[in-house]
mmCIF file of N, CA and C in Angstrom:
data_model
loop_
_atom_site.group_PDB
_atom_site.id
_atom_site.type_symbol
_atom_site.label_atom_id
_atom_site.label_comp_id
_atom_site.label_asym_id
_atom_site.label_seq_id
_atom_site.Cartn_x
_atom_site.Cartn_y
_atom_site.Cartn_z
ATOM 1 N N GLN A 597 -4.927 9.152 -12.742
ATOM 2 C CA GLN A 597 -4.833 9.182 -14.185
ATOM 3 C C GLN A 597 -3.670 8.292 -14.657
ATOM 4 N N GLU A 598 -2.529 8.399 -13.957
ATOM 5 C CA GLU A 598 -1.359 7.595 -14.323
ATOM 6 C C GLU A 598 -1.636 6.106 -14.148
ATOM 7 N N THR A 599 -2.304 5.748 -13.072
ATOM 8 C CA THR A 599 -2.644 4.349 -12.835
ATOM 9 C C THR A 599 -3.576 3.843 -13.923
ATOM 10 N N LEU A 600 -4.555 4.630 -14.282
ATOM 11 C CA LEU A 600 -5.477 4.249 -15.348
ATOM 12 C C LEU A 600 -4.715 4.028 -16.650
ATOM 13 N N GLU A 601 -3.835 4.942 -16.986
ATOM 14 C CA GLU A 601 -3.061 4.811 -18.223
ATOM 15 C C GLU A 601 -2.178 3.566 -18.211
ATOM 16 N N ASP A 602 -1.619 3.233 -17.066
ATOM 17 C CA ASP A 602 -0.737 2.066 -16.964
ATOM 18 C C ASP A 602 -1.489 0.740 -17.070
ATOM 19 N N ILE A 603 -2.654 0.667 -16.470
ATOM 20 C CA ILE A 603 -3.351 -0.614 -16.344
ATOM 21 C C ILE A 603 -4.391 -0.840 -17.441
ATOM 22 N N ASP A 604 -4.954 0.219 -17.972
ATOM 23 C CA ASP A 604 -6.026 0.139 -18.972
ATOM 24 C C ASP A 604 -5.462 -0.268 -20.328
ATOM 25 N N LYS A 605 -5.257 -1.559 -20.531
ATOM 26 C CA LYS A 605 -4.619 -2.061 -21.754
ATOM 27 C C LYS A 605 -5.496 -1.910 -22.990
ATOM 28 N N ASN A 606 -6.816 -2.002 -22.846
ATOM 29 C CA ASN A 606 -7.686 -1.849 -24.020
ATOM 30 C C ASN A 606 -8.075 -0.388 -24.260
ATOM 31 N N GLN A 607 -7.565 0.498 -23.414
ATOM 32 C CA GLN A 607 -7.724 1.953 -23.535
ATOM 33 C C GLN A 607 -9.183 2.394 -23.691
ATOM 34 N N ASP A 608 -10.054 1.777 -22.871
ATOM 35 C CA ASP A 608 -11.460 2.181 -22.903
ATOM 36 C C ASP A 608 -11.796 3.192 -21.812
ATOM 37 N N GLY A 609 -10.772 3.590 -21.029
ATOM 38 C CA GLY A 609 -10.997 4.568 -19.968
ATOM 39 C C GLY A 609 -11.415 3.956 -18.650
ATOM 40 N N PHE A 610 -11.373 2.637 -18.556
ATOM 41 C CA PHE A 610 -11.750 1.921 -17.348
ATOM 42 C C PHE A 610 -10.737 0.812 -17.092
ATOM 43 N N VAL A 611 -10.739 0.280 -15.866
ATOM 44 C CA VAL A 611 -9.931 -0.890 -15.523
ATOM 45 C C VAL A 611 -10.895 -2.013 -15.181
ATOM 46 N N ASP A 612 -10.921 -3.035 -16.048
ATOM 47 C CA ASP A 612 -11.778 -4.174 -15.745
ATOM 48 C C ASP A 612 -11.019 -5.170 -14.877
ATOM 49 N N GLN A 613 -11.709 -6.197 -14.443
ATOM 50 C CA GLN A 613 -11.104 -7.151 -13.513
ATOM 51 C C GLN A 613 -9.878 -7.842 -14.109
ATOM 52 N N ASP A 614 -9.935 -8.201 -15.371
ATOM 53 C CA ASP A 614 -8.790 -8.874 -15.993
ATOM 54 C C ASP A 614 -7.580 -7.945 -16.075
ATOM 55 N N GLU A 615 -7.797 -6.667 -16.375
ATOM 56 C CA GLU A 615 -6.696 -5.713 -16.406
ATOM 57 C C GLU A 615 -6.127 -5.510 -15.007
ATOM 58 N N TYR A 616 -7.003 -5.457 -14.026
ATOM 59 C CA TYR A 616 -6.593 -5.319 -12.625
ATOM 60 C C TYR A 616 -5.692 -6.485 -12.218
ATOM 61 N N ILE A 617 -6.099 -7.702 -12.546
ATOM 62 C CA ILE A 617 -5.330 -8.895 -12.197
ATOM 63 C C ILE A 617 -4.040 -8.947 -13.016
ATOM 64 N N ALA A 618 -4.094 -8.616 -14.294
ATOM 65 C CA ALA A 618 -2.912 -8.678 -15.162
ATOM 66 C C ALA A 618 -1.809 -7.738 -14.685
ATOM 67 N N ASP A 619 -2.175 -6.690 -13.959
ATOM 68 C CA ASP A 619 -1.172 -5.772 -13.422
ATOM 69 C C ASP A 619 -0.344 -6.436 -12.326
ATOM 70 N N MET A 620 -0.890 -7.474 -11.693
ATOM 71 C CA MET A 620 -0.212 -8.144 -10.578
ATOM 72 C C MET A 620 0.267 -9.547 -10.917
ATOM 73 N N PHE A 621 -0.376 -10.185 -11.884
ATOM 74 C CA PHE A 621 -0.129 -11.601 -12.122
ATOM 75 C C PHE A 621 -0.308 -11.923 -13.601
ATOM 76 N N ALA A 622 0.689 -12.587 -14.161
ATOM 77 C CA ALA A 622 0.610 -13.075 -15.532
ATOM 78 C C ALA A 622 0.630 -14.597 -15.482
ATOM 79 N N ASN A 623 -0.454 -15.205 -15.871
ATOM 80 C CA ASN A 623 -0.568 -16.665 -15.820
ATOM 81 C C ASN A 623 0.066 -17.257 -17.078
ATOM 82 N N GLU A 624 1.390 -17.244 -17.125
ATOM 83 C CA GLU A 624 2.121 -17.714 -18.298
ATOM 84 C C GLU A 624 2.113 -19.227 -18.421
ATOM 85 N N GLU A 625 1.909 -19.913 -17.304
ATOM 86 C CA GLU A 625 1.922 -21.375 -17.326
ATOM 87 C C GLU A 625 0.575 -21.949 -17.745
ATOM 88 N N GLY A 626 -0.469 -21.149 -17.711
ATOM 89 C CA GLY A 626 -1.781 -21.609 -18.119
ATOM 90 C C GLY A 626 -2.501 -22.473 -17.105
ATOM 91 N N GLY A 627 -1.913 -22.679 -15.945
ATOM 92 C CA GLY A 627 -2.531 -23.512 -14.911
ATOM 93 C C GLY A 627 -3.549 -22.740 -14.105
ATOM 94 N N PRO A 628 -3.998 -23.345 -13.022
ATOM 95 C CA PRO A 628 -4.966 -22.655 -12.171
ATOM 96 C C PRO A 628 -4.338 -21.442 -11.487
ATOM 97 N N GLU A 629 -5.173 -20.471 -11.193
ATOM 98 C CA GLU A 629 -4.693 -19.272 -10.517
ATOM 99 C C GLU A 629 -4.404 -19.574 -9.051
ATOM 100 N N PRO A 630 -3.345 -18.977 -8.509
ATOM 101 C CA PRO A 630 -3.070 -19.144 -7.073
ATOM 102 C C PRO A 630 -4.206 -18.561 -6.239
ATOM 103 N N ASP A 631 -4.278 -18.994 -4.997
ATOM 104 C CA ASP A 631 -5.334 -18.533 -4.099
ATOM 105 C C ASP A 631 -5.339 -17.018 -3.937
ATOM 106 N N TRP A 632 -4.154 -16.389 -3.898
ATOM 107 C CA TRP A 632 -4.107 -14.946 -3.694
ATOM 108 C C TRP A 632 -4.728 -14.199 -4.878
ATOM 109 N N VAL A 633 -4.632 -14.769 -6.079
ATOM 110 C CA VAL A 633 -5.247 -14.135 -7.251
ATOM 111 C C VAL A 633 -6.765 -14.237 -7.157
ATOM 112 N N ILE A 634 -7.237 -15.379 -6.722
ATOM 113 C CA ILE A 634 -8.680 -15.555 -6.527
ATOM 114 C C ILE A 634 -9.191 -14.557 -5.491
ATOM 115 N N THR A 635 -8.413 -14.369 -4.416
ATOM 116 C CA THR A 635 -8.773 -13.387 -3.389
ATOM 117 C C THR A 635 -8.788 -11.977 -3.980
ATOM 118 N N GLU A 636 -7.819 -11.656 -4.832
ATOM 119 C CA GLU A 636 -7.788 -10.332 -5.468
ATOM 120 C C GLU A 636 -8.991 -10.138 -6.390
ATOM 121 N N ARG A 637 -9.430 -11.170 -7.058
ATOM 122 C CA ARG A 637 -10.640 -11.074 -7.894
ATOM 123 C C ARG A 637 -11.847 -10.733 -7.014
ATOM 124 N N GLU A 638 -11.919 -11.381 -5.852
ATOM 125 C CA GLU A 638 -13.004 -11.090 -4.914
ATOM 126 C C GLU A 638 -12.907 -9.654 -4.401
ATOM 127 N N GLN A 639 -11.670 -9.212 -4.107
ATOM 128 C CA GLN A 639 -11.454 -7.829 -3.661
ATOM 129 C C GLN A 639 -11.946 -6.845 -4.722
ATOM 130 N N PHE A 640 -11.649 -7.139 -5.975
ATOM 131 C CA PHE A 640 -12.094 -6.273 -7.058
ATOM 132 C C PHE A 640 -13.613 -6.181 -7.063
ATOM 133 N N ALA A 641 -14.262 -7.328 -7.029
ATOM 134 C CA ALA A 641 -15.726 -7.367 -7.104
ATOM 135 C C ALA A 641 -16.381 -6.742 -5.870
ATOM 136 N N ASP A 642 -15.809 -6.988 -4.703
ATOM 137 C CA ASP A 642 -16.443 -6.555 -3.462
ATOM 138 C C ASP A 642 -16.084 -5.132 -3.039
ATOM 139 N N PHE A 643 -14.848 -4.703 -3.307
ATOM 140 C CA PHE A 643 -14.381 -3.431 -2.755
ATOM 141 C C PHE A 643 -13.859 -2.425 -3.780
ATOM 142 N N ARG A 644 -13.374 -2.861 -4.914
ATOM 143 C CA ARG A 644 -12.813 -1.931 -5.905
ATOM 144 C C ARG A 644 -13.890 -1.397 -6.837
ATOM 145 N N ASP A 645 -14.739 -2.292 -7.350
ATOM 146 C CA ASP A 645 -15.815 -1.919 -8.263
ATOM 147 C C ASP A 645 -17.035 -1.486 -7.448
ATOM 148 N N LEU A 646 -16.993 -0.251 -6.978
ATOM 149 C CA LEU A 646 -18.004 0.225 -6.027
ATOM 150 C C LEU A 646 -19.410 0.286 -6.618
ATOM 151 N N ASN A 647 -19.532 0.610 -7.893
ATOM 152 C CA ASN A 647 -20.874 0.696 -8.491
ATOM 153 C C ASN A 647 -21.298 -0.602 -9.176
ATOM 154 N N LYS A 648 -20.477 -1.624 -9.049
ATOM 155 C CA LYS A 648 -20.773 -2.993 -9.514
ATOM 156 C C LYS A 648 -21.089 -3.067 -11.006
ATOM 157 N N ASP A 649 -20.345 -2.298 -11.815
ATOM 158 C CA ASP A 649 -20.551 -2.360 -13.265
ATOM 159 C C ASP A 649 -19.487 -3.200 -13.969
ATOM 160 N N GLY A 650 -18.623 -3.866 -13.182
ATOM 161 C CA GLY A 650 -17.624 -4.755 -13.756
ATOM 162 C C GLY A 650 -16.308 -4.090 -14.111
ATOM 163 N N LYS A 651 -16.185 -2.804 -13.791
ATOM 164 C CA LYS A 651 -14.955 -2.084 -14.113
ATOM 165 C C LYS A 651 -14.805 -0.912 -13.156
ATOM 166 N N MET A 652 -13.566 -0.434 -13.048
ATOM 167 C CA MET A 652 -13.303 0.733 -12.206
ATOM 168 C C MET A 652 -13.175 1.966 -13.081
ATOM 169 N N ASP A 653 -13.917 3.005 -12.703
ATOM 170 C CA ASP A 653 -13.771 4.291 -13.377
ATOM 171 C C ASP A 653 -12.738 5.126 -12.619
ATOM 172 N N GLU A 654 -12.520 6.356 -13.038
ATOM 173 C CA GLU A 654 -11.490 7.190 -12.409
ATOM 174 C C GLU A 654 -11.739 7.395 -10.920
ATOM 175 N N GLU A 655 -12.989 7.591 -10.522
ATOM 176 C CA GLU A 655 -13.309 7.805 -9.108
ATOM 177 C C GLU A 655 -13.014 6.550 -8.283
ATOM 178 N N GLU A 656 -13.347 5.380 -8.812
ATOM 179 C CA GLU A 656 -13.074 4.124 -8.103
ATOM 180 C C GLU A 656 -11.574 3.855 -8.028
ATOM 181 N N ILE A 657 -10.850 4.209 -9.070
ATOM 182 C CA ILE A 657 -9.396 4.049 -9.057
ATOM 183 C C ILE A 657 -8.787 4.972 -8.011
ATOM 184 N N GLN A 658 -9.287 6.192 -7.929
ATOM 185 C CA GLN A 658 -8.786 7.129 -6.920
ATOM 186 C C GLN A 658 -9.039 6.593 -5.516
ATOM 187 N N HIS A 659 -10.207 6.036 -5.286
ATOM 188 C CA HIS A 659 -10.529 5.461 -3.978
ATOM 189 C C HIS A 659 -9.603 4.285 -3.662
ATOM 190 N N TRP A 660 -9.240 3.506 -4.680
ATOM 191 C CA TRP A 660 -8.334 2.367 -4.510
ATOM 192 C C TRP A 660 -6.920 2.844 -4.184
ATOM 193 N N ILE A 661 -6.425 3.822 -4.938
ATOM 194 C CA ILE A 661 -5.055 4.289 -4.769
ATOM 195 C C ILE A 661 -4.894 5.165 -3.529
ATOM 196 N N LEU A 662 -5.866 6.028 -3.272
ATOM 197 C CA LEU A 662 -5.821 6.959 -2.130
ATOM 198 C C LEU A 662 -7.097 6.837 -1.305
ATOM 199 N N PRO A 663 -7.248 5.747 -0.581
ATOM 200 C CA PRO A 663 -8.479 5.572 0.203
ATOM 201 C C PRO A 663 -8.648 6.680 1.240
ATOM 202 N N GLN A 664 -9.862 7.161 1.375
ATOM 203 C CA GLN A 664 -10.165 8.253 2.287
ATOM 204 C C GLN A 664 -10.019 7.844 3.750
ATOM 205 N N ASP A 665 -10.280 6.591 4.039
ATOM 206 C CA ASP A 665 -10.306 6.134 5.427
ATOM 207 C C ASP A 665 -8.983 5.501 5.869
ATOM 208 N N TYR A 666 -7.902 5.772 5.156
ATOM 209 C CA TYR A 666 -6.606 5.172 5.486
ATOM 210 C C TYR A 666 -5.609 6.285 5.782
ATOM 211 N N ASP A 667 -5.051 6.253 6.956
ATOM 212 C CA ASP A 667 -4.083 7.261 7.372
ATOM 213 C C ASP A 667 -2.674 6.703 7.137
ATOM 214 N N HIS A 668 -2.049 7.140 6.050
ATOM 215 C CA HIS A 668 -0.744 6.610 5.664
ATOM 216 C C HIS A 668 0.331 6.902 6.713
ATOM 217 N N ALA A 669 0.319 8.106 7.272
ATOM 218 C CA ALA A 669 1.327 8.471 8.270
ATOM 219 C C ALA A 669 1.190 7.601 9.515
ATOM 220 N N LEU A 670 -0.033 7.408 9.971
ATOM 221 C CA LEU A 670 -0.257 6.567 11.144
ATOM 222 C C LEU A 670 0.156 5.124 10.868
ATOM 223 N N ALA A 671 -0.167 4.621 9.699
ATOM 224 C CA ALA A 671 0.209 3.252 9.348
ATOM 225 C C ALA A 671 1.727 3.093 9.309
ATOM 226 N N GLU A 672 2.423 4.073 8.752
ATOM 227 C CA GLU A 672 3.880 3.998 8.693
ATOM 228 C C GLU A 672 4.485 4.096 10.087
ATOM 229 N N ALA A 673 3.954 4.981 10.931
ATOM 230 C CA ALA A 673 4.459 5.110 12.301
ATOM 231 C C ALA A 673 4.255 3.803 13.074
ATOM 232 N N ARG A 674 3.081 3.205 12.931
ATOM 233 C CA ARG A 674 2.823 1.926 13.610
ATOM 234 C C ARG A 674 3.767 0.839 13.102
ATOM 235 N N HIS A 675 4.026 0.840 11.817
ATOM 236 C CA HIS A 675 4.939 -0.141 11.233
ATOM 237 C C HIS A 675 6.348 0.027 11.818
ATOM 238 N N LEU A 676 6.821 1.256 11.898
ATOM 239 C CA LEU A 676 8.156 1.508 12.445
ATOM 240 C C LEU A 676 8.260 1.057 13.895
ATOM 241 N N VAL A 677 7.240 1.370 14.690
ATOM 242 C CA VAL A 677 7.254 0.960 16.098
ATOM 243 C C VAL A 677 7.185 -0.563 16.198
ATOM 244 N N TYR A 678 6.283 -1.170 15.450
ATOM 245 C CA TYR A 678 6.124 -2.624 15.508
ATOM 246 C C TYR A 678 7.429 -3.346 15.171
ATOM 247 N N GLU A 679 8.097 -2.898 14.116
ATOM 248 C CA GLU A 679 9.319 -3.564 13.663
ATOM 249 C C GLU A 679 10.521 -3.266 14.558
ATOM 250 N N SER A 680 10.543 -2.123 15.224
ATOM 251 C CA SER A 680 11.732 -1.701 15.969
ATOM 252 C C SER A 680 11.626 -1.877 17.474
ATOM 253 N N ASP A 681 10.439 -1.977 18.003
ATOM 254 C CA ASP A 681 10.209 -2.057 19.446
ATOM 255 C C ASP A 681 10.493 -3.475 19.945
ATOM 256 N N VAL A 682 11.759 -3.763 20.220
ATOM 257 C CA VAL A 682 12.199 -5.108 20.581
ATOM 258 C C VAL A 682 11.516 -5.616 21.849
ATOM 259 N N ASP A 683 11.402 -4.763 22.868
ATOM 260 C CA ASP A 683 10.797 -5.210 24.132
ATOM 261 C C ASP A 683 9.276 -5.044 24.150
ATOM 262 N N LYS A 684 8.706 -4.594 23.050
ATOM 263 C CA LYS A 684 7.248 -4.479 22.868
ATOM 264 C C LYS A 684 6.570 -3.662 23.967
ATOM 265 N N ASP A 685 7.222 -2.557 24.392
ATOM 266 C CA ASP A 685 6.624 -1.677 25.401
ATOM 267 C C ASP A 685 5.934 -0.466 24.774
ATOM 268 N N GLN A 686 5.814 -0.475 23.451
ATOM 269 C CA GLN A 686 5.169 0.616 22.697
ATOM 270 C C GLN A 686 5.937 1.932 22.786
ATOM 271 N N LYS A 687 7.208 1.842 23.149
ATOM 272 C CA LYS A 687 8.079 3.015 23.195
ATOM 273 C C LYS A 687 9.392 2.637 22.528
ATOM 274 N N LEU A 688 9.963 3.588 21.812
ATOM 275 C CA LEU A 688 11.238 3.332 21.166
ATOM 276 C C LEU A 688 12.359 4.018 21.924
ATOM 277 N N THR A 689 13.373 3.257 22.224
ATOM 278 C CA THR A 689 14.568 3.828 22.847
ATOM 279 C C THR A 689 15.517 4.246 21.726
ATOM 280 N N LYS A 690 16.487 5.030 22.110
ATOM 281 C CA LYS A 690 17.503 5.440 21.142
ATOM 282 C C LYS A 690 18.184 4.207 20.555
ATOM 283 N N GLU A 691 18.456 3.218 21.388
ATOM 284 C CA GLU A 691 19.114 2.000 20.943
ATOM 285 C C GLU A 691 18.250 1.230 19.939
ATOM 286 N N GLU A 692 16.946 1.143 20.200
ATOM 287 C CA GLU A 692 16.059 0.434 19.277
ATOM 288 C C GLU A 692 16.027 1.137 17.916
ATOM 289 N N ILE A 693 16.041 2.449 17.936
ATOM 290 C CA ILE A 693 16.061 3.203 16.679
ATOM 291 C C ILE A 693 17.384 2.983 15.950
ATOM 292 N N LEU A 694 18.478 3.087 16.690
ATOM 293 C CA LEU A 694 19.785 2.912 16.056
ATOM 294 C C LEU A 694 19.985 1.482 15.543
ATOM 295 N N ASP A 695 19.455 0.510 16.260
ATOM 296 C CA ASP A 695 19.565 -0.879 15.815
ATOM 297 C C ASP A 695 18.777 -1.126 14.530
ATOM 298 N N ASN A 696 17.795 -0.281 14.279
ATOM 299 C CA ASN A 696 16.954 -0.420 13.091
ATOM 300 C C ASN A 696 17.035 0.822 12.213
ATOM 301 N N TRP A 697 18.197 1.446 12.192
ATOM 302 C CA TRP A 697 18.375 2.701 11.473
ATOM 303 C C TRP A 697 17.934 2.619 10.013
ATOM 304 N N ASN A 698 18.144 1.463 9.389
ATOM 305 C CA ASN A 698 17.799 1.330 7.976
ATOM 306 C C ASN A 698 16.305 1.479 7.723
ATOM 307 N N MET A 699 15.484 1.059 8.684
ATOM 308 C CA MET A 699 14.038 1.228 8.540
ATOM 309 C C MET A 699 13.668 2.709 8.607
ATOM 310 N N PHE A 700 14.338 3.433 9.472
ATOM 311 C CA PHE A 700 14.001 4.842 9.678
ATOM 312 C C PHE A 700 14.498 5.731 8.547
ATOM 313 N N VAL A 701 15.700 5.479 8.060
ATOM 314 C CA VAL A 701 16.207 6.319 6.968
ATOM 315 C C VAL A 701 15.519 5.991 5.645
ATOM 316 N N GLY A 702 14.861 4.856 5.570
ATOM 317 C CA GLY A 702 14.115 4.499 4.370
ATOM 318 C C GLY A 702 12.643 4.831 4.456
ATOM 319 N N SER A 703 12.245 5.522 5.513
ATOM 320 C CA SER A 703 10.830 5.791 5.742
ATOM 321 C C SER A 703 10.458 7.230 5.412
ATOM 322 N N GLN A 704 9.346 7.365 4.730
ATOM 323 C CA GLN A 704 8.826 8.702 4.445
ATOM 324 C C GLN A 704 8.422 9.400 5.744
ATOM 325 N N ALA A 705 8.067 8.643 6.766
ATOM 326 C CA ALA A 705 7.648 9.224 8.048
ATOM 327 C C ALA A 705 8.763 10.027 8.704
ATOM 328 N N THR A 706 10.004 9.690 8.424
ATOM 329 C CA THR A 706 11.142 10.436 8.982
ATOM 330 C C THR A 706 11.789 11.330 7.931
ATOM 331 N N ASN A 707 11.041 11.577 6.856
ATOM 332 C CA ASN A 707 11.577 12.380 5.759
ATOM 333 C C ASN A 707 12.874 11.745 5.260
ATOM 334 N N TYR A 708 12.828 10.409 5.140
ATOM 335 C CA TYR A 708 13.962 9.588 4.701
ATOM 336 C C TYR A 708 15.218 9.842 5.523
ATOM 337 N N GLY A 709 15.007 9.922 6.836
ATOM 338 C CA GLY A 709 16.108 10.022 7.777
ATOM 339 C C GLY A 709 16.479 11.430 8.178
ATOM 340 N N GLU A 710 16.059 12.413 7.407
ATOM 341 C CA GLU A 710 16.448 13.792 7.693
ATOM 342 C C GLU A 710 15.960 14.252 9.064
ATOM 343 N N ASP A 711 14.757 13.854 9.462
ATOM 344 C CA ASP A 711 14.210 14.274 10.752
ATOM 345 C C ASP A 711 14.986 13.680 11.929
ATOM 346 N N LEU A 712 15.715 12.607 11.696
ATOM 347 C CA LEU A 712 16.464 11.970 12.779
ATOM 348 C C LEU A 712 17.702 12.770 13.169
ATOM 349 N N THR A 713 18.103 13.704 12.335
ATOM 350 C CA THR A 713 19.307 14.485 12.636
ATOM 351 C C THR A 713 18.990 15.711 13.493
ATOM 352 N N ARG A 714 17.723 15.975 13.722
ATOM 353 C CA ARG A 714 17.316 17.124 14.526
ATOM 354 C C ARG A 714 17.212 16.715 15.993
ATOM 355 N N ASN A 715 17.379 17.675 16.901
ATOM 356 C CA ASN A 715 17.213 17.396 18.325
ATOM 357 C C ASN A 715 15.743 17.224 18.648
ATOM 358 N N HIS A 716 15.458 16.207 19.441
ATOM 359 C CA HIS A 716 14.087 15.912 19.853
ATOM 360 C C HIS A 716 14.044 15.740 21.367
ATOM 361 N N ASP A 717 13.154 16.449 22.010
ATOM 362 C CA ASP A 717 13.004 16.335 23.457
ATOM 363 C C ASP A 717 12.539 14.940 23.873
ATOM 364 N N GLU A 718 11.693 14.312 23.019
ATOM 365 C CA GLU A 718 11.132 13.019 23.403
ATOM 366 C C GLU A 718 12.167 11.897 23.390
ATOM 367 N N LEU A 719 13.308 12.113 22.770
ATOM 368 C CA LEU A 719 14.364 11.093 22.798
ATOM 369 C C LEU A 719 15.205 11.304 24.028
#
């Protein structure tokens, strides 16, 4: 609902492609759109507008914001390992974690660092 209210500039209860793009890019120079904007237009048409009516309704917006097939915790855990695992052995040492402490204390996966203060057998 909040996303709809923020992006729906004409207040028709839907997010059309132009509103979707305007949330990310303002073409103030009037020139051609960058390639990434063109790709986002394609994303809107192919994946965001599921019923192909040219706009996103509340259900389509919910699918966009909270996709059912995306595991946020797993994605964040993989990101932390990828960025911190210096020797790329798919395991984090205490040193690798401490060397990248800022990533861990800024991550929702560690409860913003709070979980790192507890004793863990796996460490």
